[in-house]
Coordinates of C-alpha atoms and ligand atoms in Angstrom, one line a residue:
M1 CA 0.0 0.0 0.0
N2 CA 1.3 3.5 -0.9
P3 CA 1.7 5.9 2.0
R4 CA -1.6 7.7 2.6
R5 CA -1.0 11.4 1.8
V6 CA -2.5 14.1 4.0
A7 CA -2.5 17.8 3.3
I8 CA -2.9 20.2 6.3
V9 CA -3.8 23.7 5.4
G10 CA -2.6 26.0 8.2
A11 CA 0.5 25.5 10.3
G12 CA -0.9 26.9 13.5
P13 CA -1.5 24.9 16.7
S14 CA -4.6 23.1 15.4
G15 CA -2.8 22.0 12.2
L16 CA 0.3 20.9 14.0
F17 CA -1.6 19.1 16.7
A18 CA -3.4 17.2 13.9
A19 CA 0.0 16.4 12.3
Q20 CA 1.3 15.2 15.7
A21 CA -1.7 12.9 16.2
L22 CA -1.5 11.5 12.7
L23 CA 2.2 10.7 13.1
A24 CA 1.6 9.0 16.5
R25 CA -1.5 7.1 15.7
A26 CA -1.5 6.1 12.0
P27 CA -1.3 2.3 11.8
F28 CA -0.2 2.6 8.1
E29 CA 2.5 4.8 6.4
V30 CA 1.6 8.4 6.0
G31 CA 3.1 11.4 4.3
I32 CA 2.0 14.9 5.5
D33 CA 2.4 18.2 3.7
I34 CA 1.6 21.2 5.8
F35 CA 0.8 24.4 3.9
D36 CA 0.7 28.0 5.2
R37 CA 0.1 31.5 3.8
L38 CA 3.2 32.7 5.7
P39 CA 6.8 31.5 5.3
S40 CA 6.7 30.7 9.1
P41 CA 4.8 27.9 10.9
F42 CA 3.0 28.2 14.3
G43 CA 0.1 30.6 13.4
L44 CA -1.4 31.9 16.6
L45 CA 1.4 30.6 18.7
R46 CA 3.7 33.0 16.9
Y47 CA 1.3 35.8 16.1
G48 CA -1.5 35.6 18.7
V49 CA -0.2 34.3 22.1
A50 CA 1.1 37.4 24.0
P51 CA 4.9 37.8 23.7
D52 CA 5.2 37.9 27.5
H53 CA 3.5 34.5 27.8
A54 CA 6.7 32.5 27.3
S55 CA 5.3 29.3 28.9
I56 CA 2.4 29.1 26.4
K57 CA 4.8 30.0 23.5
A58 CA 7.0 27.1 24.6
I59 CA 4.3 24.8 23.2
A60 CA 5.8 25.8 19.8
T61 CA 9.0 24.0 20.8
V62 CA 7.1 20.8 21.3
L63 CA 5.0 21.2 18.1
A64 CA 8.1 22.0 16.1
R65 CA 9.2 18.4 16.6
V66 CA 6.6 17.5 14.0
F67 CA 9.0 19.0 11.4
D68 CA 11.9 16.8 12.4
D69 CA 9.9 13.8 11.2
P70 CA 10.9 12.8 7.7
R71 CA 7.2 12.0 6.9
V72 CA 6.4 15.8 7.2
R73 CA 7.1 18.6 4.7
F74 CA 6.3 22.3 5.1
F75 CA 5.3 24.6 2.3
G76 CA 4.9 28.3 3.0
L77 CA 3.7 31.3 1.0
V78 CA 0.8 29.1 -0.3
E79 CA -2.7 30.5 0.0
L80 CA -5.6 28.1 -0.6
G81 CA -8.0 29.6 -3.1
R82 CA -5.3 31.9 -4.6
D83 CA -2.2 29.7 -5.3
V84 CA -3.9 26.4 -5.2
T85 CA -7.5 25.3 -5.5
V86 CA -9.4 23.0 -3.3
A87 CA -10.0 20.7 -6.3
E88 CA -6.2 20.5 -6.9
L89 CA -5.7 19.7 -3.3
T90 CA -8.4 17.0 -3.0
A91 CA -7.1 15.4 -6.2
S92 CA -3.6 15.2 -4.9
Y93 CA -4.2 14.0 -1.3
D94 CA -6.1 11.2 0.3
A95 CA -7.2 13.6 3.1
V96 CA -7.2 17.4 3.3
V97 CA -7.4 19.0 6.7
Y98 CA -8.5 22.6 6.9
A99 CA -6.8 24.3 9.9
A100 CA -7.2 27.9 8.8
G101 CA -8.2 29.4 12.2
A102 CA -10.3 32.5 12.5
S103 CA -8.4 35.4 11.0
E104 CA -11.2 38.1 10.9
D105 CA -12.7 40.0 13.8
R106 CA -16.2 40.9 14.8
R107 CA -17.4 44.4 14.7
M108 CA -19.5 46.4 17.1
E109 CA -21.5 48.0 14.3
I110 CA -21.7 51.3 16.1
P111 CA -21.1 54.9 14.8
G112 CA -17.5 56.0 15.0
E113 CA -16.1 52.5 14.9
T114 CA -13.9 53.4 11.9
L115 CA -12.4 56.6 13.4
L116 CA -8.7 56.8 13.6
G117 CA -7.7 55.2 16.8
S118 CA -10.4 52.6 16.8
H119 CA -9.1 49.1 15.9
S120 CA -9.8 45.5 16.5
A121 CA -7.6 43.9 19.2
R122 CA -6.7 41.4 16.5
E123 CA -4.9 44.2 14.6
F124 CA -3.2 45.4 17.7
V125 CA -2.1 41.9 18.7
A126 CA -0.8 41.3 15.2
W127 CA 1.2 44.5 15.5
Y128 CA 2.9 43.7 18.8
S129 CA 3.4 40.1 17.7
G130 CA 5.3 41.3 14.5
H131 CA 2.9 39.8 12.0
P132 CA 4.1 40.9 8.5
D133 CA 0.5 42.0 7.5
A134 CA 0.0 44.2 10.5
S135 CA -0.1 48.0 10.2
P136 CA 2.1 50.0 12.5
Q137 CA 0.1 51.3 15.5
S138 CA 0.7 54.7 17.0
L139 CA 0.3 55.3 20.7
R140 CA 1.4 58.9 20.5
G141 CA -1.0 61.1 22.4
V142 CA -2.8 58.1 23.9
R143 CA -3.5 58.8 27.6
T144 CA -6.6 56.6 27.9
A145 CA -7.3 53.4 26.1
V146 CA -10.6 51.5 26.1
T147 CA -10.8 47.8 25.4
V148 CA -14.2 46.3 24.7
G149 CA -15.0 42.8 25.7
V150 CA -14.1 40.8 28.8
G151 CA -12.3 37.8 27.3
N152 CA -8.6 36.8 27.4
V153 CA -7.8 38.9 24.4
A154 CA -9.0 42.1 26.2
I155 CA -6.9 41.0 29.2
D156 CA -3.8 40.5 27.0
V157 CA -4.1 43.9 25.3
A158 CA -4.8 45.7 28.6
R159 CA -1.7 44.0 30.1
V160 CA 0.6 45.0 27.3
L161 CA -0.7 48.6 27.5
L162 CA -0.2 48.8 31.2
K163 CA 3.0 46.7 31.8
P164 CA 6.2 48.7 32.4
A165 CA 7.9 48.8 29.0
G166 CA 11.1 47.4 30.6
D167 CA 9.2 44.2 31.5
L168 CA 8.5 43.6 27.8
A169 CA 12.1 44.3 26.7
A170 CA 13.1 40.6 26.9
T171 CA 10.2 39.4 24.7
D172 CA 10.4 38.7 21.0
M173 CA 8.4 41.9 20.0
P174 CA 9.9 43.7 17.0
Q175 CA 12.2 46.6 18.1
A176 CA 9.9 49.2 16.6
V177 CA 7.0 47.9 18.8
L178 CA 9.1 48.0 21.9
D179 CA 10.2 51.6 21.1
E180 CA 6.5 52.6 20.6
L181 CA 5.5 51.0 23.9
R182 CA 8.4 52.6 25.7
A183 CA 7.5 56.1 24.5
A184 CA 3.8 55.6 25.3
Q185 CA 2.3 57.6 28.2
I186 CA -0.9 55.6 28.9
Q187 CA -2.4 56.4 32.3
D188 CA -5.8 54.8 32.1
V189 CA -7.1 51.6 30.6
W190 CA -10.8 50.7 30.6
V191 CA -12.1 47.2 30.2
I192 CA -15.7 47.2 29.3
G193 CA -18.1 44.3 29.7
R194 CA -21.6 44.3 28.4
R195 CA -22.5 41.8 31.1
G196 CA -21.3 41.2 34.7
P197 CA -18.0 39.8 36.0
E198 CA -19.9 36.5 36.6
H199 CA -20.3 36.3 32.8
A200 CA -16.8 37.3 31.7
S201 CA -15.0 34.7 29.7
F202 CA -11.5 35.6 30.8
T203 CA -9.6 32.9 32.8
T204 CA -8.5 33.5 36.4
P205 CA -4.7 33.2 36.0
E206 CA -4.8 35.8 33.2
L207 CA -7.1 38.1 35.2
R208 CA -4.9 37.8 38.3
E209 CA -1.8 38.5 36.3
L210 CA -3.4 41.8 35.0
L211 CA -4.6 42.8 38.4
A212 CA -1.1 42.2 39.9
L213 CA 0.7 44.6 37.6
P214 CA 3.0 46.8 39.7
G215 CA 1.9 50.4 40.3
V216 CA -1.5 49.9 38.7
A217 CA -4.6 50.9 40.8
V218 CA -7.7 48.9 40.0
D219 CA -11.3 49.8 40.3
V220 CA -14.5 48.1 39.3
Q221 CA -17.5 50.1 38.3
G222 CA -21.0 49.3 37.1
V223 CA -21.5 46.4 39.5
E224 CA -21.5 45.8 43.3
L225 CA -19.0 42.9 43.5
A226 CA -19.9 42.1 47.1
S227 CA -23.5 41.6 46.2
I228 CA -22.9 39.0 43.5
D229 CA -24.5 35.8 44.6
D230 CA -21.8 33.2 43.9
A231 CA -23.8 30.1 45.1
D232 CA -24.4 28.9 41.5
L233 CA -21.2 30.1 39.9
D234 CA -18.6 27.7 38.6
R235 CA -15.1 27.6 40.1
R236 CA -13.5 29.8 37.4
T237 CA -16.2 32.5 37.7
K238 CA -16.2 32.4 41.5
A239 CA -12.4 32.8 41.4
N240 CA -12.7 35.7 38.9
V241 CA -15.1 37.6 41.2
A242 CA -12.9 37.0 44.2
A243 CA -9.8 38.2 42.4
L244 CA -11.6 41.4 41.4
L245 CA -12.8 42.0 44.9
E246 CA -9.4 41.5 46.4
S247 CA -7.7 43.9 43.9
T248 CA -10.1 46.7 43.9
T249 CA -9.1 50.0 45.4
P250 CA -11.7 52.7 45.9
P251 CA -12.5 54.2 42.5
A252 CA -11.1 57.7 42.8
G253 CA -9.6 57.9 39.3
P254 CA -11.6 59.2 36.4
R255 CA -15.1 58.0 36.4
P256 CA -17.2 57.8 33.3
G257 CA -18.6 61.2 32.4
T258 CA -15.7 63.1 34.0
H259 CA -12.5 64.2 32.4
D260 CA -9.4 63.9 34.6
G261 CA -8.8 62.1 37.9
D262 CA -8.5 64.3 41.0
G263 CA -5.1 62.9 41.5
S264 CA -5.9 61.7 45.0
D265 CA -6.1 58.0 44.3
S266 CA -3.5 55.5 45.3
G267 CA -2.0 52.2 44.1
Q268 CA -2.5 48.9 46.0
D269 CA 0.4 49.7 48.3
G270 CA -0.8 53.2 49.1
A271 CA 1.8 54.9 46.8
R272 CA 0.6 57.1 43.9
P273 CA -0.1 54.6 41.1
R274 CA 1.7 54.7 37.8
A275 CA -1.5 53.9 35.9
R276 CA -5.1 52.9 36.5
L277 CA -7.1 50.0 35.3
H278 CA -10.9 50.4 35.3
F279 CA -13.4 47.6 34.8
L280 CA -16.8 48.9 33.7
F281 CA -19.4 46.1 33.7
W282 CA -23.0 46.1 32.5
H283 CA -22.1 48.7 29.8
R284 CA -21.7 48.6 26.1
P285 CA -20.3 51.2 23.8
V286 CA -23.0 52.8 21.6
R287 CA -20.9 55.3 19.7
I288 CA -17.3 56.5 19.4
V289 CA -17.0 60.3 18.9
G290 CA -14.3 62.5 17.6
A291 CA -13.2 64.8 14.8
G292 CA -11.6 62.2 12.6
Q293 CA -9.9 60.7 15.6
V294 CA -11.3 58.9 18.7
E295 CA -11.9 61.4 21.4
H296 CA -14.8 59.9 23.5
V297 CA -16.5 56.6 23.9
V298 CA -20.2 56.7 24.9
C299 CA -21.4 53.7 26.7
E300 CA -24.9 52.7 27.7
R301 CA -25.9 50.8 30.8
T302 CA -27.2 47.4 30.1
A303 CA -29.5 44.9 31.8
P304 CA -30.0 41.2 31.3
A305 CA -32.5 40.3 28.5
G306 CA -32.6 36.5 28.5
P307 CA -29.8 33.9 28.4
G308 CA -26.6 35.5 27.2
R309 CA -28.4 38.6 26.0
V310 CA -28.5 42.3 27.2
E311 CA -30.5 45.3 26.3
G312 CA -29.6 49.0 26.8
V313 CA -31.4 50.8 29.5
G314 CA -30.6 54.3 28.4
D315 CA -28.2 55.7 31.1
L316 CA -25.2 57.0 29.1
V317 CA -21.7 57.5 30.4
T318 CA -18.8 59.1 28.4
I319 CA -15.2 58.1 28.7
D320 CA -12.5 60.4 27.2
A321 CA -10.2 58.1 25.3
Q322 CA -7.8 58.3 22.3
L323 CA -7.6 54.5 21.6
V324 CA -10.4 51.9 21.4
L325 CA -9.6 48.3 20.9
R326 CA -12.5 45.9 20.4
A327 CA -11.7 42.5 21.7
I328 CA -15.2 41.0 21.0
G329 CA -14.1 37.8 19.3
Y330 CA -12.6 36.5 16.1
R331 CA -14.3 35.1 13.0
G332 CA -13.3 32.5 10.5
I333 CA -13.2 33.5 6.8
P334 CA -14.5 31.4 3.9
I335 CA -12.1 29.3 1.8
P336 CA -13.3 29.3 -1.8
G337 CA -14.8 25.9 -2.6
V338 CA -15.3 24.8 1.1
P339 CA -18.8 24.9 2.5
F340 CA -18.9 27.8 5.0
D341 CA -21.5 28.8 7.6
A342 CA -21.4 32.6 7.4
E343 CA -23.5 32.8 10.5
T344 CA -21.0 31.0 12.8
G345 CA -17.9 31.7 10.8
R346 CA -17.1 28.0 10.6
I347 CA -16.7 25.3 8.0
F348 CA -19.8 23.1 8.0
N349 CA -18.7 19.9 9.6
Q350 CA -19.7 16.9 11.8
D351 CA -17.1 16.4 14.5
G352 CA -14.5 17.4 11.9
R353 CA -15.8 15.8 8.7
V354 CA -16.6 18.5 6.2
T355 CA -20.2 18.5 5.1
D356 CA -22.6 20.4 2.9
P357 CA -25.1 22.6 4.8
D358 CA -27.6 19.6 4.5
G359 CA -25.1 17.3 6.3
T360 CA -23.8 15.4 3.2
V361 CA -20.2 14.5 3.9
H362 CA -17.4 15.7 1.6
P363 CA -15.3 12.5 1.5
G364 CA -11.6 13.2 2.3
E365 CA -12.1 16.8 3.6
Y366 CA -11.8 17.6 7.4
A367 CA -11.6 20.6 9.7
V368 CA -9.7 21.2 12.9
G369 CA -9.4 24.1 15.4
W370 CA -11.2 27.4 15.3
I371 CA -12.5 27.0 11.7
K372 CA -14.1 23.8 12.9
R373 CA -15.6 24.8 16.2
G374 CA -15.4 28.6 16.4
P375 CA -12.9 30.9 18.2
I376 CA -13.1 29.4 21.6
G377 CA -10.7 27.6 23.9
V378 CA -7.0 28.0 24.8
I379 CA -4.2 26.6 22.7
G380 CA -4.3 23.2 24.4
T381 CA -8.0 22.8 23.6
N382 CA -6.8 22.2 20.0
K383 CA -5.1 19.0 21.0
A384 CA -8.2 17.1 21.9
D385 CA -10.1 18.7 19.1
A386 CA -7.5 17.7 16.5
G387 CA -7.4 14.2 18.1
Q388 CA -11.1 13.8 17.4
T389 CA -10.8 14.8 13.7
V390 CA -7.7 12.6 13.3
G391 CA -9.6 9.6 14.6
L392 CA -12.1 10.0 11.8
I393 CA -9.4 10.6 9.2
L394 CA -7.7 7.3 10.2
D395 CA -11.0 5.4 10.1
D396 CA -11.8 6.8 6.6
L397 CA -8.2 6.2 5.3
A398 CA -8.2 2.6 6.5
A399 CA -11.3 2.0 4.4
A400 CA -10.4 4.2 1.4
P401 CA -9.3 2.5 -1.9
E402 CA -5.7 3.2 -3.0
R403 CA -5.4 5.8 -5.7
E404 CA -2.9 7.1 -8.1
E405 CA -0.3 9.4 -6.6
R406 CA -0.3 13.0 -7.8
D407 CA 2.4 15.4 -6.7
L408 CA 1.0 18.9 -6.1
I409 CA 4.4 20.4 -5.6
A410 CA 5.5 19.2 -9.0
L411 CA 2.3 20.6 -10.5
L412 CA 3.0 24.0 -8.9
A413 CA 6.6 23.9 -10.1
A414 CA 5.4 23.3 -13.6
R415 CA 3.6 26.6 -13.2
G416 CA 6.8 28.3 -12.2
F417 CA 5.7 28.5 -8.6
S418 CA 7.8 27.1 -5.8
P419 CA 6.6 27.6 -2.2
S420 CA 8.9 28.4 0.6
T421 CA 10.2 25.4 2.6
L422 CA 11.3 24.3 6.0
A423 CA 14.9 25.3 5.2
D424 CA 13.6 28.8 4.4
W425 CA 11.8 28.9 7.8
R426 CA 14.9 27.7 9.6
R427 CA 16.8 30.6 8.0
I428 CA 14.2 33.1 9.2
D429 CA 14.4 31.5 12.6
T430 CA 18.2 31.7 12.8
A431 CA 18.1 35.4 11.7
E432 CA 15.5 36.2 14.4
L433 CA 17.6 34.5 17.0
A434 CA 20.7 36.4 15.9
R435 CA 18.8 39.7 15.9
G436 CA 17.6 38.9 19.4
E437 CA 21.1 38.0 20.6
A438 CA 22.4 41.2 19.3
G439 CA 19.9 43.1 21.4
G440 CA 20.4 41.0 24.5
R441 CA 17.3 38.9 24.2
E442 CA 16.4 35.4 23.0
R443 CA 14.6 36.4 19.8
A444 CA 13.6 39.6 18.0
K445 CA 10.8 39.0 15.4
I446 CA 11.4 40.1 11.8
E447 CA 8.1 41.8 10.9
A448 CA 8.8 43.2 7.4
W449 CA 7.6 41.2 4.4
H450 CA 10.6 42.3 2.3
E451 CA 13.0 41.0 4.9
L452 CA 11.2 37.7 5.3
L453 CA 11.1 37.3 1.5
D454 CA 14.8 38.3 1.2
L455 CA 15.6 35.5 3.6
V456 CA 13.5 33.0 1.5
R457 CA 15.3 34.2 -1.6
T458 CA 18.8 33.7 -0.1
G459 CA 18.2 30.0 -0.3
R460 CA 17.2 30.2 -3.9
A461 CA 20.3 31.5 -5.6
G462 CA 20.4 29.7 -9.0
G463 CA 17.4 27.6 -8.0
P464 CA 13.9 27.5 -9.4
P465 CA 12.0 30.8 -9.4
S466 CA 10.3 31.2 -6.0
V467 CA 6.9 32.5 -5.2
A468 CA 8.8 35.1 -3.2
D469 CA 10.4 36.4 -6.4
Q470 CA 7.0 36.5 -8.1
R471 CA 5.4 38.5 -5.3
V472 CA 7.9 41.3 -4.9
Ligands
LIG1 P1 -14.2 35.7 24.0 O1 -13.6 34.9 25.2 O2 -15.3 35.1 23.3 O3 -14.6 37.1 24.6 C1 -15.3 38.0 23.8 C2 -15.9 39.1 24.7 O4 -16.5 40.1 23.8 C3 -17.0 38.6 25.6 O5 -16.9 39.3 26.8 C4 -18.3 39.1 24.9 O6 -19.4 39.3 25.7 C5 -17.8 40.4 24.3 N1 -18.6 40.8 23.2 C6 -19.0 40.1 22.1 N2 -19.7 40.9 21.2 C7 -19.8 42.1 21.8 C8 -20.3 43.4 21.4 N3 -21.0 43.5 20.3 N4 -20.3 44.4 22.3 C9 -19.6 44.3 23.5 N5 -19.0 43.1 23.9 C10 -19.1 42.1 23.0 O7 -13.1 36.0 22.9 P2 -11.6 36.5 22.9 O8 -11.2 37.3 24.1 O9 -11.4 37.0 21.6 O10 -10.8 35.1 23.0 C11 -10.9 34.1 22.0 C12 -10.4 32.7 22.6 O11 -9.0 32.8 22.7 C13 -10.9 32.4 24.0 O12 -11.3 31.1 24.1 C14 -9.8 32.8 24.9 O13 -9.8 32.2 26.1 C15 -8.6 32.4 24.0 N6 -7.4 33.2 24.5 C16 -6.7 32.7 25.5 C17 -5.6 33.4 26.0 C18 -4.8 32.8 27.1 O14 -5.0 31.6 27.5 N7 -3.9 33.5 27.7 C19 -5.2 34.6 25.4 C20 -6.0 35.1 24.4 C21 -7.1 34.4 23.9 P3 -20.6 38.3 25.9 O15 -20.1 37.2 26.7 O16 -21.6 39.1 26.6 O17 -20.9 37.8 24.5

């Protein structure tokens, strides 16, 4: 029997967990080709996990072992739907696994959302993570930042904004990002939840880490924490409410509707705080106001309106702010030729087998990660999720008839298109480590497309024309 050939589209955590499970569990020979739009693997581990969360990033070291296996190849700079079609993929592989993640963000759909200074947290995270597609973000003139949403992404961006710049200096952030954060003079960060702390989706260690930032005074508004009945709350939520209660200092900083603090508030240790973190629960932004640039965020008080839902109750408060980051969730984007549920932002699937909207299975096509189940769960959640899909793949492959081998890479080469390879990624990796060492840290990300492509090209001298050459 020929090796069963599997294509994985997306080299982020879900794709790599799927590869890991296939390598470990396949009772027959397999060959795995992993494709990514970028010349680097690791997806959200590289461009989504906060740079100061080294222990989560270390998962990349474990997942990187997948690439040491001779049964695995990596092809970067390949975008499904642009460089290769679904039909070409499915004709070339026994199984195709979509691991494309959720690369769009949700919108609040409120007036002023497109003003300068109003962005998605996704864009902000991409910038500080050194994603080559990210636009530079300016923090000049930002004294107050507002983050909308009470999930872990909101917590990440609030922490990066409030952390002393020196504490970020050892991370892999691009130098330009570190310089911008060092020059920033942010004094207040607001975290706005449309429901209460008992409904917030952030996890307790992440919340506690934010609350413990040195020199940051914390207040909680819009809710009486002590009166939350925690009898029916789960452990995480109970711990969240307790953490907020423990950290709260009397709210003497700016309150919604006022302009500046009275300067009399204190940090947790009684000293004058360096900055202030305000949680405002049971409020939702209804408009962002400013002359071309964010100046105020107007929020309306909310009240429960059925399970998971809120309604505005009319009381308005105004926060003076120069930066608004909406951290209200990610969304998957459709892949041409793959059945996509626009409502949920996911590929139609049953436990990972791709289906039509009516449930008819697309043989040989599978989904893993956020594009399968939606943008929920921490990195580790993808392991069990990928394991479920891989179980189905292995069942299907064991029963599938053998078919003629077709080499997609040869097909692409015949078109004059050669993707980047693992050797190219290793060259980028080495260059980032060298850049980091020169600056006294482990790694410094290379964020410019032209530099990444130059590094890919370096390996091509006299070789076949590369996709990188075609794109520049
Ligand atoms: P999330 O956990 O789904 O949180 C989204 C937040 O936005 C919720 O508070 C939600 O409130 C709110 N929201 C949604 N629509 C809104 C609207 N129109 N107006 C106001 N608020 C709105 O999503 P996330 O923070 O993007 O995180 C995505 C996943 O990545 C999560 O599973 C998260 O745990 C994970 N993650 C983990 C880490 C980590 O482990 N350190 C770091 C980052 C991300 P409702 O609940 O009321 O809808």
